[in-house]
GROMACS .gro file of C-alpha atoms in nm:
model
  304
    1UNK     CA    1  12.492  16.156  16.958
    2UNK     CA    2  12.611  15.898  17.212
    3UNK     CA    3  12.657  15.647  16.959
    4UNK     CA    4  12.851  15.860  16.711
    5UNK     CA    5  13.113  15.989  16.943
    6UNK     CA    6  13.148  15.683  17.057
    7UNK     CA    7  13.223  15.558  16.692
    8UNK     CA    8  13.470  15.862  16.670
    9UNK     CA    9  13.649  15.793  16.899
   10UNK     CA   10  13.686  15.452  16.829
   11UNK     CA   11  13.762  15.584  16.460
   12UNK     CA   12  14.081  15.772  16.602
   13UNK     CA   13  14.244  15.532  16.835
   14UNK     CA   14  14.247  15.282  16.531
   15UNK     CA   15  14.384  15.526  16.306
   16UNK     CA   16  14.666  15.595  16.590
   17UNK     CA   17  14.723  15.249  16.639
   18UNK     CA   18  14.737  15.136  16.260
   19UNK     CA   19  14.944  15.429  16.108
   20UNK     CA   20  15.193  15.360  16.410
   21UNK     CA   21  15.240  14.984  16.368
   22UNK     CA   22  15.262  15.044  15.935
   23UNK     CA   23  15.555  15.302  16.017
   24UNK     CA   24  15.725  15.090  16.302
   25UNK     CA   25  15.762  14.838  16.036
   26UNK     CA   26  15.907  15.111  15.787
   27UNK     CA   27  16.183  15.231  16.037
   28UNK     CA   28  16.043  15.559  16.041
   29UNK     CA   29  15.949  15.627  16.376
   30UNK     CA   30  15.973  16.000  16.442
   31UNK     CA   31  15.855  16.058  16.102
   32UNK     CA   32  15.581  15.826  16.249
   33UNK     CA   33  15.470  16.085  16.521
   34UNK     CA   34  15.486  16.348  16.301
   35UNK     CA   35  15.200  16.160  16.076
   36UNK     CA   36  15.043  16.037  16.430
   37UNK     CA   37  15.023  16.363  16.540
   38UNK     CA   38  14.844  16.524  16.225
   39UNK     CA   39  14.605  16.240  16.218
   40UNK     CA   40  14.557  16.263  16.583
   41UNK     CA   41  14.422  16.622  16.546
   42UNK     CA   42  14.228  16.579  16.271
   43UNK     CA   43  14.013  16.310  16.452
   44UNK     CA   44  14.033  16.506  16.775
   45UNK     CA   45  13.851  16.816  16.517
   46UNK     CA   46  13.569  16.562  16.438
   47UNK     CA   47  13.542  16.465  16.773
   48UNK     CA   48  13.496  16.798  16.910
   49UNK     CA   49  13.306  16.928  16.604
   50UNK     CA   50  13.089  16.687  16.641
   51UNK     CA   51  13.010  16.691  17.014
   52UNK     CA   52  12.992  17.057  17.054
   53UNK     CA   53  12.743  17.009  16.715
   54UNK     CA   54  12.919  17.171  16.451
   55UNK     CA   55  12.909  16.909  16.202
   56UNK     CA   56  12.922  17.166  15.849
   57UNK     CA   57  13.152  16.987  15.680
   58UNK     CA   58  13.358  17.300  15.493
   59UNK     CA   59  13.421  17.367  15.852
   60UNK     CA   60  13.551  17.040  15.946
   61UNK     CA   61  13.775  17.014  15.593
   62UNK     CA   62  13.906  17.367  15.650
   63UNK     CA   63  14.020  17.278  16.054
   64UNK     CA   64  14.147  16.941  15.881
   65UNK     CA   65  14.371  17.175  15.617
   66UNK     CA   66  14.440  17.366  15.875
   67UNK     CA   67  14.606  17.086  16.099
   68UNK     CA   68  14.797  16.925  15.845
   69UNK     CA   69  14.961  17.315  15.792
   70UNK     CA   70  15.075  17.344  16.140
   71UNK     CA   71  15.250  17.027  16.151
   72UNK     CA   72  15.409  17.096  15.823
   73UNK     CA   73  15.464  17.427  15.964
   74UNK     CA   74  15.661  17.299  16.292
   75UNK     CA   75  15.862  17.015  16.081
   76UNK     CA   76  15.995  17.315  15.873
   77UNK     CA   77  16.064  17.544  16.157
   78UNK     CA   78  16.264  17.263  16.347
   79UNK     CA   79  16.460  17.187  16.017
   80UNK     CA   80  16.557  17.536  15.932
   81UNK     CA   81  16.678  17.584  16.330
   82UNK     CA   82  16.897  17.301  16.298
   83UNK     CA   83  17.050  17.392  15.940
   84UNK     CA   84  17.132  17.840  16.135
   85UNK     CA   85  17.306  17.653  16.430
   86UNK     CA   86  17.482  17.471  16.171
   87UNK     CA   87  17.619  17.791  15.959
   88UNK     CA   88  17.677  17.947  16.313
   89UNK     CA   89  17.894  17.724  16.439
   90UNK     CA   90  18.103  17.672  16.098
   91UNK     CA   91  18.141  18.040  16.118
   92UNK     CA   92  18.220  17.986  16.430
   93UNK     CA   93  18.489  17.774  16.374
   94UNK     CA   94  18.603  17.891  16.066
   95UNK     CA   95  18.702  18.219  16.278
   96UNK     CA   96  18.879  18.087  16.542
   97UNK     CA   97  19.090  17.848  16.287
   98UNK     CA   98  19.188  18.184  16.098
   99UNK     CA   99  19.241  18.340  16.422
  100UNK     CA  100  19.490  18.068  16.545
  101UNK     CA  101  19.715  18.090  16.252
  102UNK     CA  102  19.714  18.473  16.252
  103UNK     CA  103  19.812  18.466  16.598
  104UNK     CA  104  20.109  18.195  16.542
  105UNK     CA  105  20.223  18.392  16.226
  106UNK     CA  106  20.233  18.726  16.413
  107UNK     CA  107  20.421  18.536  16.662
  108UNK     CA  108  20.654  18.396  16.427
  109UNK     CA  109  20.706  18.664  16.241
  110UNK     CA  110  20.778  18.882  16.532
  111UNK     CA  111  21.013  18.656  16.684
  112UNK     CA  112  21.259  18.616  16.361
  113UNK     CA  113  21.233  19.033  16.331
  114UNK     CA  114  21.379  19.053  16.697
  115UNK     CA  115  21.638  18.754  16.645
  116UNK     CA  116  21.745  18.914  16.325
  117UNK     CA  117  21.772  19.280  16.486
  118UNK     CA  118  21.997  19.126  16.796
  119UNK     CA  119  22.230  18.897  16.553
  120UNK     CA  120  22.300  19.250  16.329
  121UNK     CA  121  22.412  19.411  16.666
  122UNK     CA  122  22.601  19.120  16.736
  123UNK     CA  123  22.740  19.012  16.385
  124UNK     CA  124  23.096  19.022  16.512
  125UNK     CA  125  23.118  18.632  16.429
  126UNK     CA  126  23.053  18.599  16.133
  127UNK     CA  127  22.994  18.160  16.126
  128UNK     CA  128  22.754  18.205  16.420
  129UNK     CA  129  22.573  18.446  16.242
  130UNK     CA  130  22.543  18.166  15.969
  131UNK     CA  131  22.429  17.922  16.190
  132UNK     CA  132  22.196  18.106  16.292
  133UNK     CA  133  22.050  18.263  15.989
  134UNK     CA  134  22.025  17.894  15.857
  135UNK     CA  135  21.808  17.762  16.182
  136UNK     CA  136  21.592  18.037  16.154
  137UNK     CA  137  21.504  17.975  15.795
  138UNK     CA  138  21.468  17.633  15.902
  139UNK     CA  139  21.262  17.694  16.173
  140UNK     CA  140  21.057  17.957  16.024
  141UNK     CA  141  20.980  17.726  15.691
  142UNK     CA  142  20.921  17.392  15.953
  143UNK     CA  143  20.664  17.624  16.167
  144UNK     CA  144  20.464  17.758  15.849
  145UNK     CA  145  20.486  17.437  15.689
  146UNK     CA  146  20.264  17.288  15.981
  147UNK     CA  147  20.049  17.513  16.009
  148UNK     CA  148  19.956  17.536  15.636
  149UNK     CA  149  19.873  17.162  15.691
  150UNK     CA  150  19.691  17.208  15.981
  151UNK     CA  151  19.493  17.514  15.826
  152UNK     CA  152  19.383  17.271  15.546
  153UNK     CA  153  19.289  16.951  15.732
  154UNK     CA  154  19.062  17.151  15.942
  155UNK     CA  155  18.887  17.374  15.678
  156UNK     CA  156  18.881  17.061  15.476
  157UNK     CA  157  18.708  16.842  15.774
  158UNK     CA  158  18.469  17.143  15.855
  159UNK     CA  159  18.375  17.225  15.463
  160UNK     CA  160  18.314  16.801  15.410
  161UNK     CA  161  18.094  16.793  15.783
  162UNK     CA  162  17.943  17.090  15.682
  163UNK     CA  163  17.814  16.996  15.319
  164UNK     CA  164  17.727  16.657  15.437
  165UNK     CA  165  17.522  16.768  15.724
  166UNK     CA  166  17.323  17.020  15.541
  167UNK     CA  167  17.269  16.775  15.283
  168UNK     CA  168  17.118  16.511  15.515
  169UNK     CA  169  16.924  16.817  15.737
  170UNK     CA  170  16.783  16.955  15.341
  171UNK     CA  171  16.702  16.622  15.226
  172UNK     CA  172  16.363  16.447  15.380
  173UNK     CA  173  16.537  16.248  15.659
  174UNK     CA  174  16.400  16.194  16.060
  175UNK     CA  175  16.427  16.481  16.265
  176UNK     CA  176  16.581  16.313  16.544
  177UNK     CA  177  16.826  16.151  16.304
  178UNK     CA  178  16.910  16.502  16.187
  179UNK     CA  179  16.938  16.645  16.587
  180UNK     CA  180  17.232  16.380  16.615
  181UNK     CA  181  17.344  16.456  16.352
  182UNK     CA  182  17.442  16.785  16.437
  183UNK     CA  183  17.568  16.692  16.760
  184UNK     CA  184  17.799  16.471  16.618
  185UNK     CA  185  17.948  16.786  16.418
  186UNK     CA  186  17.951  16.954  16.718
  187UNK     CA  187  18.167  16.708  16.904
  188UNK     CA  188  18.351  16.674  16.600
  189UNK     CA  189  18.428  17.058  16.552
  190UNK     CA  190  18.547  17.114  16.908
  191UNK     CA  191  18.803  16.799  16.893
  192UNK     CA  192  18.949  16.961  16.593
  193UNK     CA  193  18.963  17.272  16.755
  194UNK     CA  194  19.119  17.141  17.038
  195UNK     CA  195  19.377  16.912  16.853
  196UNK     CA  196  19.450  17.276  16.674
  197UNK     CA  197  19.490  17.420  16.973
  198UNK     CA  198  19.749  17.183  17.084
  199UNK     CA  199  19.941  17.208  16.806
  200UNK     CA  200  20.008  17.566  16.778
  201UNK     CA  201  20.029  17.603  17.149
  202UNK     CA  202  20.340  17.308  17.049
  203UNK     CA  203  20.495  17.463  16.791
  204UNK     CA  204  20.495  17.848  16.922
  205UNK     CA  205  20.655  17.677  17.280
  206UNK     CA  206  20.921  17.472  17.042
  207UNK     CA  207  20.977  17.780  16.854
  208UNK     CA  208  21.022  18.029  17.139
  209UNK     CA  209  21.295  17.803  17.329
  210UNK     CA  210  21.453  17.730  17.037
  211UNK     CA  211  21.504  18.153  16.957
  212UNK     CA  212  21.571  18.194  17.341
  213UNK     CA  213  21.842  17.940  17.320
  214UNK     CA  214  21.982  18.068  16.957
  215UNK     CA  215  21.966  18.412  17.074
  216UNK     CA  216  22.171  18.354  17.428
  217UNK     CA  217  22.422  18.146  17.271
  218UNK     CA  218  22.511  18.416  17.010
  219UNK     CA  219  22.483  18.689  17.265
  220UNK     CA  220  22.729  18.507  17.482
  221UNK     CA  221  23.007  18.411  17.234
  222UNK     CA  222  22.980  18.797  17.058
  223UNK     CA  223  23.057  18.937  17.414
  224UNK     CA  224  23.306  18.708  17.489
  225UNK     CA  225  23.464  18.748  17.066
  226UNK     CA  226  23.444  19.113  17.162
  227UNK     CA  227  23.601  19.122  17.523
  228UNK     CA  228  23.852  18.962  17.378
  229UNK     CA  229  23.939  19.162  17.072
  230UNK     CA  230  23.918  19.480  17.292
  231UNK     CA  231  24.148  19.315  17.540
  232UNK     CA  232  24.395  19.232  17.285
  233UNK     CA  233  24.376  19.573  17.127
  234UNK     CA  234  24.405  19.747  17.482
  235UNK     CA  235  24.722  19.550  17.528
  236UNK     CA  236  24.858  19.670  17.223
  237UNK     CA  237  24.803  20.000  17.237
  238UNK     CA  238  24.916  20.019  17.644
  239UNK     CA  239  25.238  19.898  17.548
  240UNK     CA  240  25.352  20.067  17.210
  241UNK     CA  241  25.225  20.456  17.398
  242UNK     CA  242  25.387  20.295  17.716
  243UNK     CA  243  25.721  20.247  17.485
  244UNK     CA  244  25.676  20.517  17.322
  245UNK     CA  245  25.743  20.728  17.602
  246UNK     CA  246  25.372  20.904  17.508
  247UNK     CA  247  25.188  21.032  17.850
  248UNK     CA  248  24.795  20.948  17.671
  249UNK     CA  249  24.823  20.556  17.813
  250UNK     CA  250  24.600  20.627  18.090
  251UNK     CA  251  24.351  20.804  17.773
  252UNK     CA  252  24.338  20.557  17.596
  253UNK     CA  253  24.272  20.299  17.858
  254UNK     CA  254  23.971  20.553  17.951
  255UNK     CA  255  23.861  20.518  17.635
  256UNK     CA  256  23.859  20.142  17.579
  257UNK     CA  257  23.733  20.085  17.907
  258UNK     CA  258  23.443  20.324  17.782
  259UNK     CA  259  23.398  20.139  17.485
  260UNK     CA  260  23.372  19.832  17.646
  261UNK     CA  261  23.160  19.880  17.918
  262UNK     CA  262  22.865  20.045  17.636
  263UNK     CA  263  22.955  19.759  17.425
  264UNK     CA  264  22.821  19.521  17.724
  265UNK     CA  265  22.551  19.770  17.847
  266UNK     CA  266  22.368  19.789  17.533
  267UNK     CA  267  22.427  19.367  17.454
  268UNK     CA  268  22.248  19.336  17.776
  269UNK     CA  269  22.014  19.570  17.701
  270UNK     CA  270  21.954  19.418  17.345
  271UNK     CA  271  21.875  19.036  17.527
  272UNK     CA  272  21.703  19.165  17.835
  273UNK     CA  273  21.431  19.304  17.565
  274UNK     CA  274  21.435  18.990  17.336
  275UNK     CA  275  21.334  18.776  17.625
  276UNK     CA  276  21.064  18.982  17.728
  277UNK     CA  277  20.902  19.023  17.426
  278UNK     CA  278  20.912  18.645  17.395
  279UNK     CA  279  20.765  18.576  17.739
  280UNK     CA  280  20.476  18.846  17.661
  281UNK     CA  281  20.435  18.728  17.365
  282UNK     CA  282  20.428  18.342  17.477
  283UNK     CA  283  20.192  18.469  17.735
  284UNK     CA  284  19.927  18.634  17.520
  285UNK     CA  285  19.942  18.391  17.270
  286UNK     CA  286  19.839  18.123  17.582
  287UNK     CA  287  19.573  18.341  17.703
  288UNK     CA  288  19.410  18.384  17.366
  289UNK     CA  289  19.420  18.000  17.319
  290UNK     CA  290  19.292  17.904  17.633
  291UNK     CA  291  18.992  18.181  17.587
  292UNK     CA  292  18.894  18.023  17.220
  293UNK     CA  293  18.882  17.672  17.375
  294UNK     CA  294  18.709  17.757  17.655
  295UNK     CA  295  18.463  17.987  17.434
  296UNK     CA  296  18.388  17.683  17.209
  297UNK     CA  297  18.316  17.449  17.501
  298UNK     CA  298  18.058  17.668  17.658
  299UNK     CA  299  17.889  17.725  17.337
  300UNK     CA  300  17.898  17.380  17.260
  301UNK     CA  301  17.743  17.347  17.597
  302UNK     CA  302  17.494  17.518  17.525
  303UNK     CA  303  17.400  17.429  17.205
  304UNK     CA  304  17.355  17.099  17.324
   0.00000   0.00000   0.00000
């Protein structure tokens, strides 16, 4: 008995050392342990088999089946793991890219709505209200124009990382090659995100100072366009009743003064509103983007 375990286990350590020196030279090394592993507990079965006395061999072939199923068994398991956190965080992504450009559209949208609501309460000039009609198309087609290309380049680097990463995690590669794999597209997915992040947190900033700056300057030269107008016309009128000989002057200077002083009141009104929708919206739009990137970090984290 002595004399055969003895042989056994001199029987497994070569086997160890053999199949592990064949695969170093093959460049397969974690496949290596995998096949090390397997071989390792078949010989261990013998071993024990045979020193407890249980030497039937059915029940030595069936344990041996039964060890190279469990190893098969993990080496699946660990594959399928990596390929769900793969579709997890591509849906992942994929989700907060759609959310982004929702967000920056609303915003966008939102904004030009407002600007165009103040300049038809204020379309006493007529040029500024060109000018301004113009640079808001401009901006409005500028904004959506980048973020159509930044939609694309993202979904397109996700899609490419995705199919190429399920490809090499399908096919019969190293598990450890496919581990860094998918940490690679990990990395790689929150530096897009990021850069995404950047550039909408960019263009809604540009966009919002550039409205603020449209919509003061046209507020300011329609109050001044109508002070003066009503000026002139008060001056008029005071003069031809005052000629006249009519006693209504001091009416009709009521009046104007009335008209004037609602004309400013609600032009006030009209850009105290505008810029706090701008700031609250600015705001959220922040807070939201901050929250996704921070979100993505910790579940990279984690992941990892």
């Amino acid at each position: 008995m002595g004399v055969k375990n003895t042989s056994l286990f001199l029987l497994f350590f070569t086997r160890f050392i053999a199949i592990g020196k064949d695969n170093r030279k093959l460049g397969h090394e974690s496949s290596c342990k995998f096949r090390i592993l397997s071989s390792g507990l078949k010989s261990l079965i013998l071993i024990e088999r045979d020193f407890v006395g249980y030497t039937s061999p059915p029940i030595v072939i069936v344990e041996v089946v039964v060890a190279e199923v469990v190893v098969v068994v993990i080496v699946v398991v660990v594959k399928l793991g990596i390929v769900v956190v793969v579709v997890v965080v591509v849906v992942v992504a994929a989700v907060v890219v759609v959310v982004v450009v929702v967000v920056v559209v609303v915003v966008v949208v939102v904004v030009v709505v407002v600007v165009l609501v103040v300049v038809v309460v204020v379309e006493v000039v007529v040029v500024v209200v060109v000018v301004v009609v113009v640079v808001e198309v401009v901006v409005v087609v500028v904004v959506v124009v980048v973020v159509v290309v930044v939609t694309v380049v993202v979904v397109a680097v996700v899609v490419v990382t995705v199919v190429k990463v399920v490809i090499v995690v399908v096919a019969e590669i190293d598990i450890v090659v496919a581990v860094l794999l998918l940490l690679l597209f990990l990395k790689l997915v929150v530096v897009v995100v990021v850069i995404v992040v950047i550039v909408v947190v960019v263009i809604v900033v540009v966009v919002v100072v550039v409205v603020v700056v449209i919509v003061v300057v046209v507020v300011a030269v329609a109050v001044v366009v109508i002070l003066t107008i009503v000026l002139v016309v008060v001056l008029v009128v005071v003069d031809r009743v005052v000629v006249v000989g009519g006693g209504g002057g001091v009416v009709v200077v009521v009046v104007i003064v009335v008209v004037v002083v609602v004309v400013v009141v609600v032009v006030v009104v009209v850009v105290v509103v505008v810029v706090v929708v701008v700031v609250v919206i600015v705001i959220v739009v922040v807070v939201v983007l901050v929250v996704v990137v921070v979100a993505v970090l910790v579940v990279v984290v984690v992941v990892e």
